[in-house]
XYZ file of N, CA and C in Angstrom:
474
model
N 106.962 109.903 83.270
C 106.559 111.253 82.908
C 107.002 112.268 83.941
N 106.944 111.877 85.204
C 107.275 112.839 86.248
C 108.731 113.280 86.141
N 109.608 112.395 85.689
C 111.008 112.779 85.557
C 111.197 113.870 84.507
N 110.360 113.891 83.497
C 110.451 114.932 82.476
C 109.901 116.262 82.973
N 109.036 116.213 83.974
C 108.422 117.425 84.502
C 109.243 118.054 85.615
N 110.197 117.313 86.159
C 110.988 117.811 87.275
C 112.002 118.841 86.796
N 112.259 119.867 87.612
C 113.310 120.813 87.248
C 114.666 120.107 87.273
N 115.604 120.654 86.549
C 116.951 120.086 86.501
C 117.687 120.480 87.775
N 117.465 119.736 88.843
C 118.045 120.047 90.140
C 118.924 118.905 90.607
N 120.065 119.248 91.165
C 120.958 118.233 91.705
C 120.398 117.666 93.012
N 119.684 118.511 93.766
C 119.130 118.099 95.057
C 117.665 118.514 95.145
N 116.896 117.676 95.806
C 115.479 117.956 96.053
C 115.170 117.596 97.498
N 114.095 118.141 98.053
C 113.710 117.730 99.405
C 113.370 116.237 99.437
N 113.708 115.595 100.523
C 113.399 114.173 100.692
C 111.911 113.926 100.461
N 111.072 114.828 100.908
C 109.621 114.696 100.707
C 109.311 114.463 99.228
N 109.923 115.253 98.333
C 109.658 115.120 96.898
C 110.238 113.818 96.369
N 111.420 113.457 96.819
C 112.038 112.207 96.384
C 111.156 111.018 96.762
N 110.534 111.073 97.946
C 109.635 109.996 98.374
C 108.342 109.981 97.553
N 107.844 111.153 97.172
C 106.652 111.208 96.319
C 106.927 110.537 94.977
N 108.075 110.827 94.400
C 108.450 110.215 93.121
C 108.649 108.715 93.308
N 109.262 108.325 94.394
C 109.466 106.904 94.685
C 108.122 106.186 94.818
N 107.155 106.836 95.446
C 105.816 106.233 95.579
C 105.190 105.935 94.218
N 105.389 106.827 93.263
C 104.849 106.591 91.916
C 105.468 105.340 91.304
N 106.772 105.195 91.446
C 107.467 104.002 90.947
C 106.960 102.748 91.661
N 106.819 102.838 92.980
C 106.393 101.663 93.749
C 104.962 101.255 93.430
N 104.103 102.189 93.111
C 102.739 101.841 92.704
C 102.759 101.000 91.437
N 103.627 101.360 90.511
C 103.769 100.569 89.285
C 104.273 99.168 89.624
N 105.270 99.090 90.485
C 105.844 97.784 90.845
C 104.834 96.928 91.605
N 104.051 97.542 92.491
C 103.032 96.779 93.222
C 101.973 96.227 92.273
N 101.604 97.027 91.288
C 100.645 96.556 90.293
C 101.239 95.404 89.498
N 102.472 95.558 89.132
C 103.144 94.533 88.321
C 103.333 93.223 89.081
N 103.687 93.305 90.363
C 104.021 92.108 91.119
C 102.978 91.726 92.162
N 101.890 92.449 92.195
C 100.771 92.080 93.056
C 101.176 91.931 94.508
N 100.680 90.883 95.125
C 100.918 90.633 96.538
C 102.336 90.204 96.865
N 103.182 90.074 95.874
C 104.571 89.657 96.125
C 105.436 90.791 96.643
N 104.961 92.033 96.567
C 105.759 93.187 96.975
C 105.044 93.970 98.065
N 105.705 94.088 99.190
C 105.219 94.941 100.276
C 106.261 96.032 100.514
N 105.799 97.177 100.968
C 106.689 98.309 101.215
C 106.379 98.863 102.599
N 107.438 99.178 103.341
C 107.235 99.823 104.642
C 108.107 101.070 104.725
N 107.593 102.059 105.444
C 108.295 103.327 105.628
C 108.472 103.600 107.114
N 109.627 104.135 107.454
C 109.899 104.642 108.790
C 110.726 105.915 108.605
N 110.045 106.981 108.229
C 110.708 108.235 107.892
C 110.364 109.266 108.958
N 111.388 109.756 109.650
C 111.176 110.771 110.680
C 110.683 112.060 110.018
N 109.601 112.650 110.522
C 109.031 113.848 109.890
C 110.035 114.993 109.719
N 110.971 115.124 110.654
C 111.928 116.230 110.554
C 112.921 116.059 109.399
N 112.944 114.872 108.781
C 113.843 114.663 107.650
C 113.218 115.053 106.313
N 111.927 115.256 106.265
C 111.240 115.507 104.993
C 111.744 116.733 104.224
N 112.134 117.832 104.894
C 112.662 118.966 104.123
C 114.148 118.839 103.763
N 114.817 117.818 104.239
C 116.250 117.655 103.972
C 116.499 117.425 102.486
N 117.538 118.054 101.972
C 117.884 117.901 100.561
C 118.650 116.607 100.340
N 118.261 115.907 99.273
C 118.930 114.659 98.866
C 119.222 114.757 97.368
N 120.192 113.998 96.887
C 120.426 113.988 95.446
C 119.163 113.522 94.720
N 118.773 114.248 93.695
C 117.551 113.899 92.982
C 117.674 112.531 92.330
N 116.574 111.810 92.325
C 116.469 110.468 91.749
C 117.535 109.512 92.284
N 117.790 109.607 93.598
C 118.773 108.714 94.222
C 118.120 107.509 94.886
N 116.896 107.618 95.340
C 116.263 106.503 96.051
C 115.698 105.443 95.109
N 115.151 105.857 93.985
C 114.519 104.897 93.086
C 115.483 103.802 92.635
N 116.738 104.109 92.252
C 117.636 103.010 91.865
C 117.958 102.066 93.021
N 118.004 102.603 94.241
C 118.277 101.742 95.401
C 117.115 100.790 95.649
N 115.889 101.312 95.544
C 114.705 100.475 95.729
C 114.580 99.483 94.574
N 114.871 99.944 93.373
C 114.822 99.058 92.209
C 115.777 97.872 92.392
N 116.989 98.132 92.891
C 117.935 97.047 93.158
C 117.395 96.079 94.206
N 116.787 96.624 95.256
C 116.232 95.768 96.309
C 115.164 94.846 95.739
N 114.318 95.379 94.873
C 113.265 94.558 94.276
C 113.863 93.535 93.315
N 114.711 93.995 92.424
C 115.265 93.133 91.381
C 116.148 92.015 91.939
N 117.038 92.353 92.855
C 118.014 91.372 93.342
C 117.599 90.692 94.640
N 116.774 91.370 95.431
C 116.413 90.811 96.723
C 115.089 90.077 96.747
N 114.110 90.585 95.996
C 112.760 90.038 96.126
C 112.281 89.228 94.933
N 112.571 89.668 93.736
C 112.042 88.975 92.556
C 112.510 87.535 92.420
N 113.745 87.211 92.809
C 114.152 85.807 92.685
C 113.354 84.859 93.596
N 112.664 85.409 94.577
C 111.905 84.591 95.519
C 110.453 84.494 95.071
N 109.931 83.302 95.005
C 108.540 83.092 94.579
C 107.562 83.859 95.460
N 107.869 83.947 96.746
C 106.958 84.626 97.668
C 107.169 86.130 97.722
N 108.201 86.653 97.031
C 108.461 88.088 97.071
C 109.008 88.513 98.406
N 108.611 89.668 98.881
C 109.098 90.153 100.166
C 108.792 91.620 100.370
N 109.547 92.218 101.279
C 109.310 93.593 101.701
C 110.538 94.452 101.453
N 110.296 95.632 100.921
C 111.316 96.670 100.827
C 110.976 97.701 101.890
N 111.980 98.106 102.655
C 111.783 99.098 103.706
C 112.613 100.333 103.414
N 112.005 101.492 103.632
C 112.684 102.767 103.453
C 112.598 103.495 104.783
N 113.753 103.900 105.299
C 113.800 104.611 106.570
C 114.691 105.834 106.413
N 114.393 106.875 107.176
C 115.236 108.068 107.171
C 115.227 108.658 108.563
N 116.396 109.102 108.987
C 116.532 109.725 110.292
C 117.653 110.738 110.283
N 117.668 111.532 111.313
C 118.710 112.549 111.481
C 119.635 112.079 112.591
N 120.934 112.205 112.336
C 121.919 111.750 113.316
C 123.085 112.728 113.341
N 123.129 113.572 114.372
C 124.261 114.471 114.598
C 124.605 115.305 113.357
N 123.612 116.008 112.823
C 123.845 116.867 111.682
C 123.915 116.148 110.344
N 123.510 114.892 110.327
C 123.563 114.082 109.112
C 122.181 113.519 108.820
N 121.930 113.267 107.556
C 120.725 112.568 107.135
C 121.148 111.154 106.767
N 120.499 110.185 107.348
C 120.793 108.791 107.029
C 119.521 108.165 106.474
N 119.616 107.675 105.243
C 118.503 107.016 104.575
C 118.893 105.558 104.366
N 118.018 104.650 104.780
C 118.261 103.216 104.630
C 117.211 102.617 103.708
N 117.674 101.821 102.768
C 116.793 101.024 101.922
C 117.187 99.584 102.146
N 116.242 98.766 102.590
C 116.567 97.372 102.890
C 115.490 96.451 102.338
N 115.880 95.186 102.218
C 114.920 94.170 101.791
C 115.099 92.945 102.665
N 114.135 92.043 102.594
C 114.220 90.812 103.392
C 114.529 89.612 102.502
N 115.284 89.873 101.433
C 115.689 88.820 100.506
C 116.850 87.999 101.036
N 117.560 87.316 100.144
C 118.597 86.370 100.550
C 119.894 86.996 101.054
N 120.093 88.281 100.902
C 121.331 88.910 101.351
C 122.312 89.076 100.211
N 123.538 89.447 100.560
C 124.495 89.878 99.559
C 125.644 88.928 99.277
N 125.859 87.965 100.105
C 127.011 87.102 99.889
C 128.233 87.606 100.640
N 129.388 87.193 100.171
C 130.623 87.436 100.925
C 131.180 88.844 100.859
N 131.108 89.513 99.721
C 131.780 90.800 99.557
C 130.818 91.880 99.086
N 130.018 92.413 100.011
C 129.052 93.435 99.614
C 129.708 94.662 98.989
N 130.896 95.031 99.474
C 131.575 96.209 98.953
C 131.872 96.109 97.469
N 132.155 94.907 96.985
C 132.447 94.718 95.566
C 131.236 95.039 94.704
N 130.041 94.868 95.249
C 128.824 95.165 94.496
C 128.680 96.652 94.200
N 129.277 97.497 95.048
C 129.232 98.935 94.793
C 129.994 99.301 93.521
N 130.917 98.463 93.124
C 131.700 98.706 91.910
C 131.072 98.083 90.676
N 130.196 97.086 90.857
C 129.636 96.348 89.725
C 128.396 96.990 89.134
N 127.486 97.386 89.975
C 126.198 97.866 89.496
C 126.267 99.275 88.942
N 125.658 99.492 87.797
C 125.645 100.814 87.170
C 124.945 101.831 88.067
N 123.782 101.457 88.597
C 123.035 102.380 89.453
C 123.813 102.784 90.687
N 124.434 101.824 91.352
C 125.202 102.122 92.554
C 126.431 102.970 92.233
N 127.108 102.665 91.143
C 128.273 103.468 90.746
C 127.861 104.899 90.416
N 126.734 105.045 89.736
C 126.255 106.390 89.411
C 125.921 107.189 90.667
N 125.266 106.556 91.608
C 124.921 107.254 92.854
C 126.196 107.641 93.598
N 127.154 106.715 93.703
C 128.421 107.043 94.381
C 129.122 108.209 93.705
N 129.138 108.219 92.391
C 129.780 109.295 91.646
C 129.082 110.634 91.910
N 127.767 110.608 91.916
C 127.006 111.840 92.190
C 127.255 112.334 93.606
N 127.299 111.404 94.559
C 127.581 111.790 95.948
C 128.951 112.445 96.047
N 129.930 111.858 95.389
C 131.291 112.404 95.396
C 131.293 113.822 94.837
N 130.573 114.028 93.723
C 130.512 115.341 93.108
C 129.795 116.377 93.968
N 128.760 115.957 94.672
C 127.975 116.891 95.485
C 128.567 117.154 96.864
N 129.174 116.117 97.472
C 129.581 116.228 98.870
C 131.050 115.903 99.128
N 131.759 115.405 98.125
C 133.144 114.981 98.350
C 133.189 113.878 99.387
N 134.109 114.009 100.310
C 134.258 112.998 101.365
C 133.163 113.099 102.426
N 132.253 114.064 102.291
C 131.205 114.267 103.286
C 129.999 113.360 103.131
N 130.076 112.397 102.218
C 128.949 111.481 102.002
C 129.454 110.052 101.970
N 128.556 109.142 102.291
C 128.912 107.723 102.239
C 127.728 106.926 101.718
N 128.041 105.907 100.922
C 127.065 104.939 100.448
C 127.596 103.583 100.864
N 126.830 102.889 101.709
C 127.286 101.593 102.226
C 126.285 100.514 101.840
N 126.817 99.357 101.542
C 126.009 98.200 101.185
C 126.426 97.070 102.093
N 125.451 96.465 102.759
C 125.774 95.397 103.703
C 124.600 94.436 103.831
N 124.894 93.279 104.384
C 123.830 92.352 104.742
C 123.207 92.866 106.028
N 121.887 92.904 106.068
C 121.188 93.409 107.244
C 121.324 92.482 108.432
N 121.049 92.977 109.625
C 121.170 92.174 110.845
C 120.316 90.905 110.827
N 119.159 90.970 110.154
C 118.285 89.798 110.083
C 118.337 89.157 108.694
N 119.400 89.460 107.929
C 119.504 88.973 106.558
C 119.033 90.033 105.595
N 118.932 89.677 104.342
C 118.555 90.651 103.337
C 119.691 91.624 103.070
N 119.433 92.586 102.231
C 120.417 93.598 101.882
C 119.996 94.935 102.466
N 121.000 95.755 102.767
C 120.724 97.094 103.296
C 121.719 98.066 102.678
N 121.187 99.150 102.118
C 122.006 100.222 101.566
C 121.737 101.461 102.400
N 122.808 102.100 102.847
C 122.639 103.336 103.605
C 123.282 104.488 102.853
N 122.555 105.578 102.832
C 122.999 106.824 102.231
C 123.168 107.797 103.389
N 124.387 108.287 103.598
C 124.715 109.146 104.733
C 125.289 110.451 104.172
N 124.517 111.543 104.318
C 124.918 112.828 103.764
C 124.704 113.927 104.801
N 125.323 115.086 104.590
C 125.058 116.200 105.504
C 123.577 116.574 105.477
N 123.045 116.907 106.644
C 121.649 117.347 106.735
C 121.615 118.812 106.348
N 120.942 119.110 105.244
C 120.790 120.492 104.805
C 119.393 120.674 104.246
N 118.890 121.879 104.385
C 117.575 122.192 103.834
C 117.725 123.425 102.969
N 116.726 123.666 102.168
C 116.739 124.827 101.296
C 115.647 124.679 100.277
N 115.538 125.625 99.380
C 114.496 125.527 98.362
C 114.772 124.385 97.409
N 113.712 123.794 96.872
C 113.861 122.743 95.874
C 114.712 123.278 94.743
N 115.606 122.441 94.249
C 116.468 122.851 93.167
C 117.818 123.349 93.636
N 117.982 123.535 94.944
C 119.269 124.003 95.461
C 120.347 122.998 95.070
N 121.514 123.489 94.822
C 122.624 122.603 94.502
C 122.690 122.250 93.032
N 122.174 123.142 92.170
C 122.258 122.856 90.729
C 123.712 122.695 90.336
N 123.876 121.735 89.424
C 125.259 121.576 88.969
C 125.497 120.213 88.429
């Protein structure tokens, strides 16, 4: 329902994107009970930064679907955001089995990942990056690296 109530904006503040993500995660936690844990490490100064609208939910959905659900014990999805030299870096990771040999090929296979890459290209051109890799301790990690910008919600319509 919240997606129908949102303005048609290409970019929203990270704070709002996280609020919408929380609604999705509450549903998933109810559905999967104790099998799903979520952790956040979001720097407060990143909350007003503009991000492509509805960009985090597909990344978290992939982490749950491919990283945690195949495991009987479930696992943890982590969401982190920080500022680095004029850039916003958002990481979504899981503690699942990892990605295998060619993580880059997965960026071409998944509909959600391809859509996000296409949107990033349209909004930022070469100024954005979406990376998929096996995390240092295993699991999968997706990083979204975009210019750090702030403004009113809805900025960047198009």
